[in-house]
Amino acid sequence: MKWTWVLVGVLLSFGALSLGKETLDFPEYDGKDRVHDLSAKNYKSVMRKYDVMVVYYHDHPGSSRAAQRQFDTEELALERAAQVLDEFDDEDIGVGLIDAKKDKAVAKKLDLHESDSIFIITDDEVIEYDGELEADTLVDFIYDVLEDPVEIIDNSKELRGFENIEEDIKLVGYFKSHKSEHFEAYADAAEEFHPHIKFFATFNARVAKALELKLNEVDFYEPFLDDPVVIPGKPYTEDELVDFIEDHDRPTLRKMQPHNMYEIWEDDVDGEHIVAFAEEDDIDGFEFLEILKEVAEDNTDNPDLSIVWIDPDDFPLLVPHWEKTFGIDLSHPQIGVIEADDGDSVWLDMDDGDDLPSADELEDWIEDVLDGDIDPDDDDDDDDDDDDDDDDDDDDDDDDDDDDDDDDDDDDDDDDDDDDDDDDDDDDDDDDDDDDDDDDDDDDDDDDDDDDDDDDDDDDDDDDDDDDDDDDDDDDDDDDDDDDDDDDDDDDDDDDDDDDDDDDDDDDDDDDDDDDDDDDDDDDDY
């Protein structure tokens, strides 16, 4: 009896686990069409139904099957996102499509300029989404858009939450109240960058003291750096804040994430990116990431340095493509410089993660990259040299084949000449023999003498012909040999030159505050 109840308990536990897993999974598409095809006739009436409109301004797929399949996949992702957004209670959110070929006029009226992009349209602004077209990532971004541009920090728990944000640019300011004109200027500036940059504010003097903020002062934090930069010139106008942020919105170390991957890749430095691959949950990856943070801290004032960190765990479907394209093993930390347009790259040799560089060694390598001493374009030149060498080898092979063909032709001609001479000799002998027989009947003695003379003459003629043919053949062979020797010498010289060229080219916060008692919310928490 006890075992029966044990079995029932086990089965129920499995059912609970299964139900829990299904609850946590992203909902399956229910088959209902929620995405609108927007046109000049219907876009106004459709958009009036919603508080927020998500619009995919897409390229026309045309007659290409591959393009049509890709568009079908993207439309399905939008349908799944629309299904989730349909259940959102606070706002009515619609999803629509605009064809860049058929409805370009509609896109122009909505101020959508770049095709193959997703835009979130609210009452007062249009926000472009620069992430991957996946339902969960898109929904996450839309929820961020719907949040207030400025988040208020009012106690120690919220302060710890602020301090634990390290992967994004963040700003925090201390103001007298919501009605302060300086806070209003700060909030207006936040709307310009929302939700890509996180803005925080406090009206609590104790929180401000913990952050070492003075009244109407704003601090700017780079990702992964503990110490902020105090924005000079307080109190600020909206324009002054916007100008400062625009001048500092390319961090020294930034993380590529699914919601910002295209935005980051388009923000290259002189057409190149310094990219570091490291798994944060891996021991070597975590160690390498700490080295990167140290380098970023030491070079935060260098406007030309911006390292893009990619955690392969965030992009599992792209890992095989990256490994094949760049020729690297992403099971170990890697750092290299990549051409943004064509993907050419050069990577630091780290012995498969067994020999991680020190911060000083990494800084030296980065300095060489910034100085142009390490450049992916150099690899292009090497590839061109290799192609030239291959062409030279092909030409040499063709020359050798031609020489062999010439030798074969000469040999065939010699054989034909010898055969013709032999045939002529046989014919002459036969004629002489016939004449000898006739002459024998008339006069044996005279004919014997004549035959001897004829034979001697024929032999002399044959010998002369053979000697002439041999001389001609010898001359032809000598000429061919000389030509072959000259070609070989030229080929050797070319190969030596190529080898010399190749040789020259080769030479050429997490903190421990979580351990504090969360129930203590008094002054000591600050």
XYZ file of C-alpha atoms in Angstrom:
526
model
C 0.000 0.000 0.000
C 2.813 2.354 0.841
C 4.475 1.618 -2.487
C 1.234 2.487 -4.294
C 1.214 5.943 -2.733
C 4.906 6.354 -3.518
C 4.219 5.542 -7.168
C 1.309 7.988 -7.295
C 3.510 10.653 -5.750
C 6.243 10.075 -8.320
C 3.787 10.255 -11.225
C 2.251 13.438 -9.860
C 5.683 14.989 -9.471
C 6.498 14.240 -13.112
C 3.210 15.798 -14.122
C 3.990 18.903 -12.106
C 7.425 19.151 -13.724
C 5.934 18.748 -17.178
C 3.263 21.357 -16.493
C 5.867 23.714 -15.085
C 8.055 23.351 -18.147
C 5.157 24.037 -20.500
C 4.232 27.095 -18.436
C 7.749 28.500 -18.721
C 8.084 27.825 -22.455
C 7.348 30.538 -25.006
C 3.747 29.909 -26.179
C 3.238 27.885 -29.341
C 1.621 29.736 -32.232
C -2.142 29.184 -32.102
C -2.662 29.723 -35.835
C -4.647 32.952 -35.554
C -3.665 35.768 -37.921
C -2.888 38.920 -35.938
C -0.319 40.648 -38.166
C -1.810 43.319 -40.440
C -0.736 44.051 -44.014
C -0.634 47.840 -43.961
C -1.447 49.759 -47.137
C -2.439 53.267 -48.130
C -6.105 52.302 -47.756
C -6.072 50.745 -44.297
C -3.026 51.885 -42.307
C -4.778 54.815 -40.589
C -7.792 52.782 -39.477
C -5.602 49.904 -38.263
C -3.219 52.104 -36.294
C -6.107 53.923 -34.563
C -6.996 50.641 -32.836
C -3.704 50.443 -30.930
C -1.700 52.497 -28.450
C 1.572 51.134 -29.840
C 2.240 49.788 -33.327
C 5.102 47.439 -34.200
C 5.854 47.720 -37.919
C 8.159 45.525 -39.977
C 9.192 47.553 -43.038
C 10.428 44.693 -45.198
C 11.992 44.261 -48.609
C 9.758 42.766 -51.276
C 10.603 39.041 -51.543
C 9.938 38.929 -55.278
C 9.966 35.623 -57.132
C 12.917 34.144 -55.249
C 11.921 31.002 -53.350
C 14.687 31.505 -50.795
C 13.602 35.102 -50.143
C 9.963 34.016 -49.824
C 10.854 31.259 -47.322
C 12.910 33.739 -45.309
C 10.010 36.193 -45.255
C 7.600 33.431 -44.180
C 9.908 32.621 -41.246
C 10.051 36.279 -40.224
C 6.273 36.648 -40.499
C 5.793 33.610 -38.251
C 8.071 35.189 -35.619
C 5.951 38.341 -35.778
C 2.746 36.301 -35.409
C 4.116 34.641 -32.269
C 5.137 38.036 -30.863
C 1.697 39.477 -31.678
C 0.059 36.550 -29.869
C 1.978 37.347 -26.662
C 1.482 41.109 -26.991
C -2.256 40.520 -27.468
C -2.426 39.391 -23.820
C -0.682 42.531 -22.502
C -3.186 44.422 -20.335
C -1.586 47.837 -19.949
C -1.384 48.771 -23.629
C -3.018 47.708 -26.872
C -0.136 46.688 -29.128
C -0.559 45.889 -32.813
C 1.846 44.371 -35.334
C 1.914 45.216 -39.030
C 3.834 44.734 -42.278
C 4.748 47.332 -44.895
C 6.116 46.161 -48.249
C 8.987 48.382 -49.401
C 7.970 47.975 -53.048
C 4.175 48.112 -52.880
C 3.636 50.555 -49.986
C 6.685 52.800 -49.948
C 4.426 55.876 -49.700
C 2.980 54.578 -46.414
C 6.470 54.118 -44.981
C 7.343 57.663 -45.974
C 4.264 59.065 -44.211
C 5.210 57.139 -41.054
C 8.794 58.443 -41.286
C 10.280 54.969 -41.822
C 13.431 55.384 -43.890
C 15.400 52.142 -43.707
C 13.823 49.006 -45.146
C 14.314 45.548 -43.659
C 13.918 47.107 -40.191
C 11.437 46.949 -37.316
C 10.015 50.138 -35.803
C 7.994 50.673 -32.617
C 5.627 53.611 -33.153
C 4.143 55.373 -30.127
C 2.189 58.617 -29.804
C 5.247 60.833 -29.817
C 8.199 58.883 -31.214
C 9.464 56.190 -33.558
C 12.045 53.763 -32.118
C 14.069 51.472 -34.348
C 14.764 47.917 -33.200
C 18.272 46.750 -34.143
C 18.169 43.197 -32.809
C 17.525 39.761 -34.225
C 14.031 38.979 -35.462
C 13.073 36.456 -32.798
C 9.732 36.612 -30.994
C 11.098 36.502 -27.437
C 13.843 39.079 -28.058
C 11.441 41.445 -29.805
C 8.806 41.174 -27.052
C 11.475 41.862 -24.417
C 12.533 45.014 -26.247
C 8.936 46.225 -26.614
C 8.366 45.808 -22.866
C 11.471 47.957 -22.271
C 10.047 50.611 -24.587
C 6.852 50.692 -22.529
C 8.758 51.342 -19.293
C 9.320 54.898 -18.054
C 12.499 56.441 -19.522
C 13.754 57.294 -16.005
C 13.709 54.764 -13.152
C 13.642 56.167 -9.607
C 15.968 54.796 -6.885
C 14.415 55.311 -3.449
C 15.909 52.682 -1.110
C 18.843 50.368 -0.541
C 17.370 47.426 -2.462
C 16.835 49.541 -5.551
C 20.343 50.912 -5.099
C 21.790 47.393 -5.131
C 19.830 46.650 -8.273
C 21.342 49.716 -9.925
C 24.840 48.711 -8.897
C 24.419 45.210 -10.329
C 23.799 46.541 -13.834
C 27.159 46.381 -15.553
C 26.525 45.405 -19.191
C 24.797 48.652 -20.260
C 25.525 52.354 -20.302
C 23.711 53.939 -17.368
C 23.282 57.421 -15.927
C 22.088 58.505 -12.480
C 21.224 61.998 -11.220
C 20.217 63.572 -7.912
C 17.392 66.107 -8.022
C 15.161 67.929 -5.534
C 11.838 66.510 -6.821
C 9.847 65.428 -9.878
C 8.861 69.044 -10.410
C 12.444 70.275 -10.593
C 13.213 71.910 -13.920
C 16.591 70.198 -13.910
C 14.932 66.798 -13.521
C 12.576 67.654 -16.381
C 15.555 68.431 -18.615
C 17.113 65.124 -17.549
C 13.889 63.229 -18.331
C 13.614 64.863 -21.751
C 17.156 63.776 -22.559
C 16.334 60.249 -21.423
C 13.518 60.018 -23.975
C 16.053 60.620 -26.740
C 17.988 57.448 -25.877
C 15.284 55.241 -24.358
C 15.412 52.239 -24.128
C 18.971 51.789 -25.431
C 20.578 53.679 -22.517
C 19.350 53.327 -18.936
C 18.552 56.484 -16.935
C 18.142 56.531 -13.143
C 17.403 59.339 -10.678
C 16.962 59.786 -6.945
C 15.297 62.386 -4.746
C 16.609 60.692 -1.582
C 19.541 62.455 0.072
C 20.804 59.219 1.671
C 20.855 57.388 -1.664
C 22.614 60.385 -3.195
C 25.208 60.256 -0.429
C 25.838 56.569 -1.086
C 26.365 57.406 -4.762
C 28.481 60.458 -3.879
C 26.156 62.703 -5.882
C 25.625 66.399 -5.370
C 22.308 68.133 -6.052
C 21.539 68.413 -9.807
C 24.628 66.364 -10.634
C 24.619 63.432 -13.097
C 27.116 60.565 -13.266
C 27.817 58.606 -16.453
C 28.810 54.927 -16.153
C 30.478 52.943 -18.905
C 29.707 49.215 -19.066
C 31.866 47.017 -16.812
C 33.567 50.017 -15.175
C 33.088 50.756 -11.471
C 34.017 54.430 -11.425
C 31.685 56.899 -13.177
C 32.454 60.087 -15.049
C 30.845 63.216 -13.578
C 29.204 65.163 -16.377
C 30.639 68.679 -16.114
C 28.670 71.933 -16.072
C 25.779 71.241 -13.712
C 22.957 72.154 -13.757
C 22.435 70.935 -17.298
C 20.111 71.708 -20.117
C 18.614 68.903 -22.203
C 20.894 69.695 -25.137
C 24.017 69.644 -22.962
C 23.129 66.192 -21.651
C 22.341 64.889 -25.143
C 25.611 66.212 -26.546
C 27.674 64.608 -23.777
C 25.976 61.234 -24.173
C 26.394 61.247 -27.942
C 30.097 61.927 -27.484
C 30.462 59.001 -25.068
C 27.980 56.399 -26.305
C 30.666 54.079 -27.689
C 32.024 52.269 -24.617
C 35.565 50.949 -24.314
C 34.130 47.480 -23.656
C 30.598 46.632 -24.756
C 28.641 43.414 -24.963
C 26.837 42.334 -28.104
C 23.389 41.003 -27.219
C 20.484 39.727 -29.332
C 18.572 43.012 -28.973
C 21.467 45.250 -30.106
C 23.610 43.090 -32.396
C 23.027 45.079 -35.595
C 23.327 48.425 -33.830
C 26.750 47.479 -32.480
C 28.016 45.937 -35.712
C 27.122 49.068 -37.679
C 29.068 51.202 -35.153
C 32.558 50.200 -36.288
C 35.811 52.102 -35.810
C 37.406 52.908 -39.180
C 35.695 49.898 -40.721
C 37.023 47.439 -38.136
C 35.960 45.782 -34.881
C 38.124 44.354 -32.118
C 36.039 41.340 -31.089
C 36.524 39.093 -28.049
C 34.698 35.773 -27.697
C 34.449 34.469 -24.124
C 31.900 32.352 -22.242
C 31.217 34.066 -18.924
C 30.206 30.767 -17.290
C 33.455 29.103 -18.373
C 36.543 29.327 -16.131
C 38.886 30.457 -18.904
C 36.213 32.711 -20.356
C 35.578 34.414 -17.015
C 39.316 34.908 -16.468
C 39.748 36.389 -19.934
C 36.766 38.692 -19.377
C 38.401 40.031 -16.212
C 41.535 40.783 -18.246
C 39.414 42.640 -20.804
C 37.812 44.719 -18.032
C 41.251 45.656 -16.714
C 42.372 46.749 -20.170
C 39.172 48.771 -20.650
C 39.645 50.474 -17.269
C 43.181 51.492 -18.232
C 42.162 52.794 -21.674
C 38.773 54.387 -21.023
C 40.025 57.755 -22.320
C 41.034 56.331 -25.720
C 38.263 57.281 -28.189
C 39.621 54.888 -30.830
C 39.328 51.780 -28.656
C 36.075 49.866 -28.389
C 36.172 46.113 -27.733
C 33.063 44.106 -28.603
C 32.550 41.166 -26.239
C 30.430 38.280 -27.517
C 29.361 35.412 -25.274
C 28.873 32.427 -27.633
C 26.169 31.104 -25.290
C 23.972 34.054 -26.344
C 24.139 33.056 -30.032
C 24.207 29.236 -30.236
C 22.971 29.145 -33.836
C 25.729 31.485 -35.012
C 28.658 29.641 -33.409
C 29.268 27.198 -36.318
C 29.083 30.064 -38.819
C 31.563 32.167 -36.863
C 33.964 29.260 -36.435
C 33.908 28.519 -40.159
C 34.122 32.153 -41.262
C 36.930 33.167 -38.904
C 38.724 29.809 -38.662
C 38.688 29.751 -34.849
C 37.574 27.418 -32.050
C 34.989 29.149 -29.854
C 35.233 26.564 -27.095
C 38.189 28.700 -25.942
C 38.511 32.492 -25.485
C 39.484 34.368 -28.640
C 40.267 37.966 -29.582
C 40.858 39.365 -33.037
C 40.319 42.279 -35.382
C 37.594 41.903 -38.027
C 36.783 43.906 -41.139
C 33.145 44.959 -40.696
C 32.240 44.729 -44.375
C 33.836 41.500 -45.628
C 34.651 39.526 -42.456
C 38.413 39.296 -43.035
C 40.132 38.830 -39.680
C 43.375 38.349 -37.760
C 43.362 36.574 -34.367
C 45.723 36.620 -31.400
C 47.376 33.235 -30.906
C 46.438 32.052 -27.396
C 47.222 28.303 -27.732
C 43.566 27.227 -27.507
C 43.034 29.073 -24.225
C 45.944 27.367 -22.459
C 48.051 30.527 -22.472
C 45.856 33.565 -21.823
C 47.638 36.898 -22.316
C 48.290 39.236 -19.426
C 46.698 42.681 -19.430
C 50.007 44.201 -20.562
C 50.422 41.690 -23.398
C 46.862 42.295 -24.533
C 47.381 46.060 -24.448
C 50.507 45.678 -26.620
C 48.553 43.628 -29.166
C 45.693 46.157 -29.198
C 48.183 48.982 -29.681
C 49.582 47.191 -32.739
C 46.040 46.885 -34.100
C 45.280 50.577 -33.562
C 48.619 51.537 -35.154
C 47.848 49.442 -38.223
C 50.683 46.970 -37.661
C 48.070 44.201 -37.410
C 45.559 44.535 -40.227
C 43.185 42.015 -41.846
C 43.962 43.639 -45.206
C 47.489 42.248 -44.959
C 46.007 38.772 -45.153
C 44.279 39.783 -48.381
C 47.660 40.704 -49.866
C 49.066 37.337 -48.836
C 46.124 35.592 -50.470
C 46.750 37.521 -53.685
C 50.395 36.449 -53.626
C 49.338 32.850 -53.179
C 47.013 33.163 -56.163
C 49.845 34.582 -58.265
C 52.069 31.680 -57.269
C 49.378 29.225 -58.288
C 49.030 30.959 -61.645
C 52.790 30.784 -62.178
C 52.776 27.097 -61.369
C 49.971 26.543 -63.845
C 51.895 28.433 -66.511
C 54.988 26.344 -65.815
C 52.971 23.165 -66.155
C 51.547 24.392 -69.455
C 55.040 25.192 -70.736
C 56.284 21.757 -69.772
C 53.329 20.150 -71.515
C 54.021 22.169 -74.658
C 57.678 21.147 -74.596
C 56.736 17.516 -74.221
C 54.326 17.807 -77.135
C 57.029 19.384 -79.297
C 59.456 16.609 -78.442
C 56.859 13.989 -79.302
C 56.160 15.686 -82.631
C 59.862 15.810 -83.460
C 60.290 12.154 -82.600
C 57.323 11.243 -84.789
C 58.782 13.220 -87.679
C 62.128 11.481 -87.278
C 60.466 8.087 -87.293
C 58.518 8.983 -90.434
C 61.680 10.134 -92.165
C 63.479 6.922 -91.285
C 60.570 4.836 -92.555
C 60.508 6.743 -95.841
C 64.244 6.293 -96.308
C 64.013 2.572 -95.652
C 61.196 2.236 -98.176
C 63.203 4.074 -100.802
C 66.212 1.850 -100.193
C 64.111 -1.271 -100.575
C 62.644 0.002 -103.839
C 66.068 0.797 -105.206
C 67.381 -2.630 -104.299
C 64.462 -4.328 -106.008
C 64.968 -2.320 -109.174
C 68.664 -3.067 -109.184
C 68.061 -6.759 -108.728
C 65.694 -6.831 -111.699
C 68.174 -5.037 -113.857
C 70.909 -7.396 -112.768
C 68.873 -10.416 -113.805
C 68.266 -8.968 -117.252
C 71.843 -8.055 -117.699
C 73.004 -11.502 -116.630
C 71.359 -12.972 -119.656
C 73.188 -10.653 -121.991
C 76.565 -10.112 -120.483
C 77.510 -11.423 -117.069
C 80.879 -9.830 -116.772
C 79.785 -6.351 -117.698
C 76.713 -6.513 -115.556
C 78.711 -7.582 -112.560
C 80.803 -4.519 -112.858
C 77.735 -2.346 -113.350
C 76.018 -3.919 -110.367
C 79.015 -3.254 -108.213
C 79.023 0.323 -109.296
C 75.264 0.695 -108.768
C 75.449 -0.906 -105.365
C 78.260 1.358 -104.351
C 76.373 4.374 -105.586
C 73.182 3.345 -103.827
C 75.039 2.680 -100.628
C 76.707 6.016 -100.820
C 73.395 7.760 -101.456
C 71.727 5.962 -98.592
C 74.599 6.772 -96.298
C 74.429 10.389 -97.292
C 70.672 10.529 -96.731
C 70.996 8.874 -93.348
C 73.802 11.197 -92.355
C 71.766 14.214 -93.374
C 68.712 13.004 -91.476
C 70.796 12.281 -88.410
C 72.344 15.700 -88.560
C 68.925 17.338 -88.861
C 67.564 15.308 -85.991
C 70.564 16.168 -83.842
C 70.108 19.823 -84.606
C 66.388 19.665 -83.743
C 67.087 17.816 -80.536
C 69.770 20.298 -79.565
C 67.408 23.187 -80.222
C 64.641 21.547 -78.196
C 67.022 20.836 -75.347
C 68.234 24.401 -75.373
C 64.641 25.679 -75.333
C 63.733 23.345 -72.490
C 66.790 24.413 -70.528
C 65.930 28.052 -71.067
C 62.298 27.467 -70.004
C 63.403 25.533 -66.954
C 65.867 28.255 -66.018
C 63.154 30.889 -66.393
C 60.721 28.820 -64.333
C 63.340 28.311 -61.643
C 64.057 32.018 -61.557
C 60.333 32.791 -61.273
C 59.903 30.266 -58.504
C 62.916 31.693 -56.661
C 61.490 35.185 -56.972
C 58.092 34.017 -55.700
C 59.702 32.190 -52.812
C 61.726 35.274 -51.902
C 58.575 37.400 -51.992
C 56.711 34.947 -49.805
C 59.593 34.892 -47.324
C 59.599 38.677 -47.138
C 55.852 38.755 -46.535
C 56.072 36.178 -43.811
C 58.790 38.119 -41.945
C 56.954 41.305 -42.718
C 30.486 44.594 -8.897
C 29.492 41.743 -8.015
C 29.337 42.770 -4.426
C 28.407 40.952 -1.248
C 25.514 43.229 -0.336
C 23.101 40.377 -1.062
C 24.323 38.772 2.158
C 22.913 41.751 4.092
C 19.612 41.392 5.810
C 16.968 42.463 3.299
C 14.523 43.135 6.091
C 16.772 45.930 7.447
C 15.750 48.954 5.476
C 17.047 51.662 7.761
C 19.800 54.225 7.361
C 22.569 51.640 7.789
C 21.625 50.091 4.431
C 22.987 53.123 2.617
